[in-house]
Tab-separated table of C-alpha atoms in Angstrom:
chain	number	residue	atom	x	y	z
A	13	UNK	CA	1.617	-17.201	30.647
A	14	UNK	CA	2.079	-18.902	27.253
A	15	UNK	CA	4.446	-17.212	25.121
A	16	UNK	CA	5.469	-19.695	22.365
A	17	UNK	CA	6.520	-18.200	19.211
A	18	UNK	CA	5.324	-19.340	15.415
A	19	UNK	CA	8.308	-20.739	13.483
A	20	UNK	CA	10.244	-19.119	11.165
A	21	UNK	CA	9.108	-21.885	8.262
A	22	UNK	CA	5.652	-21.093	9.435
A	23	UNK	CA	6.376	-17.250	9.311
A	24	UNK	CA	7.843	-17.532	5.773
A	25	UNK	CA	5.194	-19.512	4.302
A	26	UNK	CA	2.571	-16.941	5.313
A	27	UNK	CA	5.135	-13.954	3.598
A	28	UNK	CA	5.219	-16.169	0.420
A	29	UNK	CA	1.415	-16.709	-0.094
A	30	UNK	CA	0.615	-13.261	0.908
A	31	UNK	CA	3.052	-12.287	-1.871
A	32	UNK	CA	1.494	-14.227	-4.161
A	33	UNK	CA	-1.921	-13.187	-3.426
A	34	UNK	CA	-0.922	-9.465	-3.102
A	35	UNK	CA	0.613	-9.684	-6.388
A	36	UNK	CA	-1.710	-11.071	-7.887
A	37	UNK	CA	-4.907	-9.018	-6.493
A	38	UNK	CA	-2.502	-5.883	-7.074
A	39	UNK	CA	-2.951	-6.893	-10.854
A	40	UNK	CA	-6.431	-7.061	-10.635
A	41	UNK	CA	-6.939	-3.679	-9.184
A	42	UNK	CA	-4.152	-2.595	-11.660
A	43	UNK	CA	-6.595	-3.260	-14.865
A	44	UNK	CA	-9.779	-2.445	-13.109
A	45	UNK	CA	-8.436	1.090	-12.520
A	46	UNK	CA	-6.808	1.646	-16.162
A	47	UNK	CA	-3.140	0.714	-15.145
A	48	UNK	CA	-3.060	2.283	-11.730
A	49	UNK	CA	-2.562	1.047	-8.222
A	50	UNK	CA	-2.841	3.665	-6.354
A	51	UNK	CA	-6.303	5.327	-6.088
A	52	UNK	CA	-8.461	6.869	-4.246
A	53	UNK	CA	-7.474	8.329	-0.731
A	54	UNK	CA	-4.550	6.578	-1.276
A	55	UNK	CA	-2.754	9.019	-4.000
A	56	UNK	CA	-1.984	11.454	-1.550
A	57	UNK	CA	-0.090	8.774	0.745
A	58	UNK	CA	1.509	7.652	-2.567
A	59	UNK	CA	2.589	11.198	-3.120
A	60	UNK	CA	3.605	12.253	0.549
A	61	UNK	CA	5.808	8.952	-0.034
A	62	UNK	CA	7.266	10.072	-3.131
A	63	UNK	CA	7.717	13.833	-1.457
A	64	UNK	CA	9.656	12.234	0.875
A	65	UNK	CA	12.281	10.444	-1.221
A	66	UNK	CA	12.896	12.787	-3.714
A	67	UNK	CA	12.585	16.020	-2.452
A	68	UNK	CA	13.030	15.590	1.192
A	69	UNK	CA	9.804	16.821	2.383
A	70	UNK	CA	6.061	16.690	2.693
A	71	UNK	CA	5.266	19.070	0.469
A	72	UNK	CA	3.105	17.685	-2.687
A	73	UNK	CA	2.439	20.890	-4.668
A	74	UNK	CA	4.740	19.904	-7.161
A	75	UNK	CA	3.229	16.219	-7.123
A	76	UNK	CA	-0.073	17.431	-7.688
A	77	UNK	CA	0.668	20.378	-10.357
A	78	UNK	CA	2.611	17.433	-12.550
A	79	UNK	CA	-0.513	15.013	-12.014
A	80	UNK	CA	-3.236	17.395	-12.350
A	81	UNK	CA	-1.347	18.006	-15.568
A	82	UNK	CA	-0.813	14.581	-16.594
A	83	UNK	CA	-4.274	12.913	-16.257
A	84	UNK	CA	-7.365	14.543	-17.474
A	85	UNK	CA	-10.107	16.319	-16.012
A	86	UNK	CA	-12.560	13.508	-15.687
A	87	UNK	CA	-9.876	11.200	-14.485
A	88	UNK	CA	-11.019	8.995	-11.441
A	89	UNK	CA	-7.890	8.914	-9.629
A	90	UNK	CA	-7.731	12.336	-8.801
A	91	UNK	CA	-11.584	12.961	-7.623
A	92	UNK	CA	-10.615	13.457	-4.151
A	93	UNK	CA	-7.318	15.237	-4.778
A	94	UNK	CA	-9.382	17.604	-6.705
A	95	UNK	CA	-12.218	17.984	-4.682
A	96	UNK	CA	-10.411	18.386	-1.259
A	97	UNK	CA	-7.328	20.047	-1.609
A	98	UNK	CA	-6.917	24.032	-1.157
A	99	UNK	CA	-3.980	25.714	-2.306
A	100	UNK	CA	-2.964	28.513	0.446
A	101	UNK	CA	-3.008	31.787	-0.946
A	102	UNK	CA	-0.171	33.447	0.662
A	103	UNK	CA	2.496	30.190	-0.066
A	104	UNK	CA	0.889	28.487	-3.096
A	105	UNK	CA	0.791	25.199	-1.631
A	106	UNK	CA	-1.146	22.677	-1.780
A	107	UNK	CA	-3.186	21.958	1.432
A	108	UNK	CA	-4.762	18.561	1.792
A	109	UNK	CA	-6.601	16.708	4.705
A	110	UNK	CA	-5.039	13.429	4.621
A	111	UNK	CA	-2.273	12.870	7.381
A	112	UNK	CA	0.782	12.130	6.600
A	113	UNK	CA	1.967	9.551	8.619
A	114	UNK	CA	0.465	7.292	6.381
A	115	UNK	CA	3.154	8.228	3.219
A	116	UNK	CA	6.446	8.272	5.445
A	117	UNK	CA	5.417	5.164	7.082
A	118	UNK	CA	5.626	3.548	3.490
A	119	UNK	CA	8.620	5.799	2.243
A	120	UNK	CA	11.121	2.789	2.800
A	121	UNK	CA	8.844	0.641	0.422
A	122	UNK	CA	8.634	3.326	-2.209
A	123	UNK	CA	12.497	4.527	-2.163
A	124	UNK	CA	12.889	0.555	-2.899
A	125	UNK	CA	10.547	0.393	-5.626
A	126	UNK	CA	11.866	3.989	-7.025
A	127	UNK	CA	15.214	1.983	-6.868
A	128	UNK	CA	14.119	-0.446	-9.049
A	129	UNK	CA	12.664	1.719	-11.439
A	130	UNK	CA	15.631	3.374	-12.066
A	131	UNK	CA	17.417	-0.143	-12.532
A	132	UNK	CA	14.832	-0.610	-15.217
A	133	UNK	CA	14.661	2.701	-17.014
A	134	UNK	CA	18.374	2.171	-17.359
A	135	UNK	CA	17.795	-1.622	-18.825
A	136	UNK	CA	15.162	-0.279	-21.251
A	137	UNK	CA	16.599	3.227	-22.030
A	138	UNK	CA	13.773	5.563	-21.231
A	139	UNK	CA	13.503	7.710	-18.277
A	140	UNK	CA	12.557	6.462	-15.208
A	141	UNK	CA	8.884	6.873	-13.784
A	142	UNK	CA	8.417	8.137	-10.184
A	143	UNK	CA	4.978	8.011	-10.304
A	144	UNK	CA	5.063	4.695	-12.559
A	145	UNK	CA	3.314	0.963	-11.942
A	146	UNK	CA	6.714	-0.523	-10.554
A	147	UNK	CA	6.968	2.404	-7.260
A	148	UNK	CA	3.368	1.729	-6.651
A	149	UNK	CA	3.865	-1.985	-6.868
A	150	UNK	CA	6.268	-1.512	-4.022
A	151	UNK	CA	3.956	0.663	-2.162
A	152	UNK	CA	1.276	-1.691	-1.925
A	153	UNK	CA	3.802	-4.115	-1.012
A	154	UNK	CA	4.361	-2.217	1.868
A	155	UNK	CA	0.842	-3.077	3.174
A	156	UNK	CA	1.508	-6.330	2.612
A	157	UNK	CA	3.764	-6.092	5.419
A	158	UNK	CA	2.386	-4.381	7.717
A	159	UNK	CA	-1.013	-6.773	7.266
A	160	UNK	CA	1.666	-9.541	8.227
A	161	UNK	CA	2.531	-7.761	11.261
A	162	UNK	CA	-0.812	-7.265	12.189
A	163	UNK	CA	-1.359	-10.903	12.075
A	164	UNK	CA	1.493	-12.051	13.885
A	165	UNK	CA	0.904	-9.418	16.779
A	166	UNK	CA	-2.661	-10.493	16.929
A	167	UNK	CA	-1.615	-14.159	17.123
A	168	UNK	CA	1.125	-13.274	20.019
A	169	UNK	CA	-1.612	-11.551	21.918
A	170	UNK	CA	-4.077	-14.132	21.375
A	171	UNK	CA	-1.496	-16.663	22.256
A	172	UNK	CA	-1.213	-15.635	25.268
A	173	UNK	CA	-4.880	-16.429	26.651
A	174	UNK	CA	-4.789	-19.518	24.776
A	175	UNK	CA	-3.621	-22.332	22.587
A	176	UNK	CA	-2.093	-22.266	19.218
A	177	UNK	CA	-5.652	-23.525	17.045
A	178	UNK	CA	-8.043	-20.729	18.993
A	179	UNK	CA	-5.280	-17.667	18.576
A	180	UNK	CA	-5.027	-18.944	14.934
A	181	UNK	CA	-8.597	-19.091	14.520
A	182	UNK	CA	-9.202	-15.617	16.328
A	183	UNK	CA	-5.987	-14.262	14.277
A	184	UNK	CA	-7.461	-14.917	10.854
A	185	UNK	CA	-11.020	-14.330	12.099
A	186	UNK	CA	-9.753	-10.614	12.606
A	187	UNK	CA	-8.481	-10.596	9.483
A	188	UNK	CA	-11.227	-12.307	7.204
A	189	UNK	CA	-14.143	-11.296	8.795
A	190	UNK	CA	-13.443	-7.334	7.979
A	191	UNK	CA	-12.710	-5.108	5.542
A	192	UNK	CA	-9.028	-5.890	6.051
A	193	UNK	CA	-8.857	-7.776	3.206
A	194	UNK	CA	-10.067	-5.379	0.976
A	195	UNK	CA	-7.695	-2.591	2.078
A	196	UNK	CA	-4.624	-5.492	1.696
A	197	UNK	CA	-4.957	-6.794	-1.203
A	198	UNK	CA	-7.233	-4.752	-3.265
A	199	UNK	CA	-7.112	-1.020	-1.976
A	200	UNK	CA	-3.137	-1.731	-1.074
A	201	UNK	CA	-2.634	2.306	-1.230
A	202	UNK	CA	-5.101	3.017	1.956
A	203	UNK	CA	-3.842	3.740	5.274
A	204	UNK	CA	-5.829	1.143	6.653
A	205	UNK	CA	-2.905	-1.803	6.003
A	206	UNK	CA	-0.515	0.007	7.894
A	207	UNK	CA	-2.730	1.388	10.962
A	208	UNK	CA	-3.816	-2.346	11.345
A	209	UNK	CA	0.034	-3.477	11.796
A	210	UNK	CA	0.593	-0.663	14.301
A	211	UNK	CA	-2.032	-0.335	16.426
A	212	UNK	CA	-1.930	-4.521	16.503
A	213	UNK	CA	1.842	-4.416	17.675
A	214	UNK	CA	0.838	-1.529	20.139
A	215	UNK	CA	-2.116	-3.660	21.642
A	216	UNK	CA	0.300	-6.631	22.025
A	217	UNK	CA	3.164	-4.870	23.477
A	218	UNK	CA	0.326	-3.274	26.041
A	219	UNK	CA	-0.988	-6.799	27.062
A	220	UNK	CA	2.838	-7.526	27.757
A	221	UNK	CA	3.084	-4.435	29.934
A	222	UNK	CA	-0.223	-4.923	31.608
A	223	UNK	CA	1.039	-8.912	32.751
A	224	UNK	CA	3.701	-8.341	33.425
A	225	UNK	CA	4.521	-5.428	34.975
A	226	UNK	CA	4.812	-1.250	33.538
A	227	UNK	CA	8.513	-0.257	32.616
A	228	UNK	CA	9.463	3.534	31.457
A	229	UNK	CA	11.043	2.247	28.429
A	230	UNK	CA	7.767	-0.137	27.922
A	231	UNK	CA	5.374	3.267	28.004
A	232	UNK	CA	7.810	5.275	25.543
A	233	UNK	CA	7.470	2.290	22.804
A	234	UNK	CA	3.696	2.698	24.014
A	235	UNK	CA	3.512	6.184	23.197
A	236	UNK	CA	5.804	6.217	19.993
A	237	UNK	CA	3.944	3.279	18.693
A	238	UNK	CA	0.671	5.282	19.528
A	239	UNK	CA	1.919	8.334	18.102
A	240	UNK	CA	3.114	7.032	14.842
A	241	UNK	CA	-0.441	5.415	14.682
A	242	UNK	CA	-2.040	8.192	15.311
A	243	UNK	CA	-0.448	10.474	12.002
A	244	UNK	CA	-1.377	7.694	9.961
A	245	UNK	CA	-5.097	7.645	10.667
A	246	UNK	CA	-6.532	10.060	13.043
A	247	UNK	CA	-8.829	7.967	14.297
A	248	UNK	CA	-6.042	5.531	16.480
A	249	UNK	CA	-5.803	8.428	19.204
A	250	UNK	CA	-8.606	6.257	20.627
A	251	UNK	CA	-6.134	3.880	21.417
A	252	UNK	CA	-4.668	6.109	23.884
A	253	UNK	CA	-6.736	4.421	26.351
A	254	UNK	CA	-4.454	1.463	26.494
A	255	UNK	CA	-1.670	3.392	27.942
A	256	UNK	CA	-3.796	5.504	30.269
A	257	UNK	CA	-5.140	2.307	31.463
A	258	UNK	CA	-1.457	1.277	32.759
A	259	UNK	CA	-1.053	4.727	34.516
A	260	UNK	CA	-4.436	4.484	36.146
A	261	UNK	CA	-3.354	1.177	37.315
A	262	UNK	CA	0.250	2.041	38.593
A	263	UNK	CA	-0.824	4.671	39.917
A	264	UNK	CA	-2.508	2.985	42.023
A	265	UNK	CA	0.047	0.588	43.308
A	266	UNK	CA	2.354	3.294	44.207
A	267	UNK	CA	2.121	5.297	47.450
């Protein structure tokens, strides 16, 4: 079983010009949208992100009461805040559909970007933005990330069935020949980025497990990785066939 690894100069180089790229497609987006990155279904991930750092929660009634506020009526970004939130009559809160795996996945990405902004608020005297370009910069640099890590698991698992050019080939075939790249580099807010680096790791560690041999601490990454998945797009509980598949199969093999 072929398990070479891509080097860490190779591995680097593909950070770099993904960087680049991101950055650069962020900007483009950026203008497109009037000066925001975030839009779409991805303000409420922004915002359960934001929740998270600053006030410690997942509640985004206050989020959406100071944007609702902030950007008028016929404002684009908020369309589907507007049009599918409820507020809950008996708490006040805000009630929205979106899960929220897919803001406290990227909560490391904005606390690092909110850190920065406060660096620069204090370098250019005026107060700091939490909702501003440089946190959402960060945010969508979070999918950067997890787009890498999608790649590289894809590669491993690929790599394993056969040489370096095909996996390559397959890896960026995955990639380029979906609407990956749209949700990467141009849609960076999406939950889409980050379900692709998890459910790719998940499907790699699997193949490991199914070659070469089912551990208990193998199934419990399984089933975190698949859970975490899961509250960041509903949709990966499909994936839950992977680890069934192992218990059919050891099942089996045991008396």
């Amino acid at each position: 079983m072929t398990r070479s690894l891509p080097s860490p100069r190779l591995i680097l180089l593909s950070a770099i010009v993904t960087l680049i790229f991101g950055l650069t497609t962020f900007t483009v987006t950026t203008v497109s949208t009037s000066g925001s990155l975030v839009w779409s279904d991805g303000l409420p991930y922004f915002l359960y992100a934001r929740s998270a750092v600053l006030d410690l929660d997942t509640d985004i009634t206050n989020e959406y009461e100071a944007l609702d506020t902030r950007l008028p009526a016929d404002s684009k970004l908020m369309i589907p805040l507007r049009n599918w939130t409820k507020r809950d009559p008996q708490t006040g809160r805000i009630v929205t559909p979106w899960p929220v795996g897919a803001g406290l996945v990227m909560v490391p990405f904005y606390a690092l970007g909110y850190a920065v902004e406060l660096a620069a608020a204090t370098v250019f005297h005026r107060p700091p933005d939490s909702y501003g370009i440089i946190p959402q910069y960060f945010f969508g640099i979070g999918s950067l990330v997890f787009a890498l890590l999608g790649f590289w698991a894809i590669f491993l698992a690929c790599r394993q069935l056969t040489d370096s050019t095909a996996a390559y080939l397959a890896s960026l075939g995955v990639i380029l020949g979906g609407p990956a790249v749209f949700y990467i580099f141009l849609n960076p807010s999406m939950a889409h980025a980050s379900s692709l680096g998890l459910i790719s790791l998940l499907t790699l560690l699997w193949f490991r497990q199914w070659n070469d041999g089912t551990t208990a601490r193998g199934m419990a990454l399984l089933g975190l990785l698949l859970g975490t998945a899961f509250t960041v797009r509903y949709q990966s509980a499909l994936f839950g066939i992977l680890p069934l598949a192992l218990m059919i199969r050891e099942t089996r093999r045991t008396p």
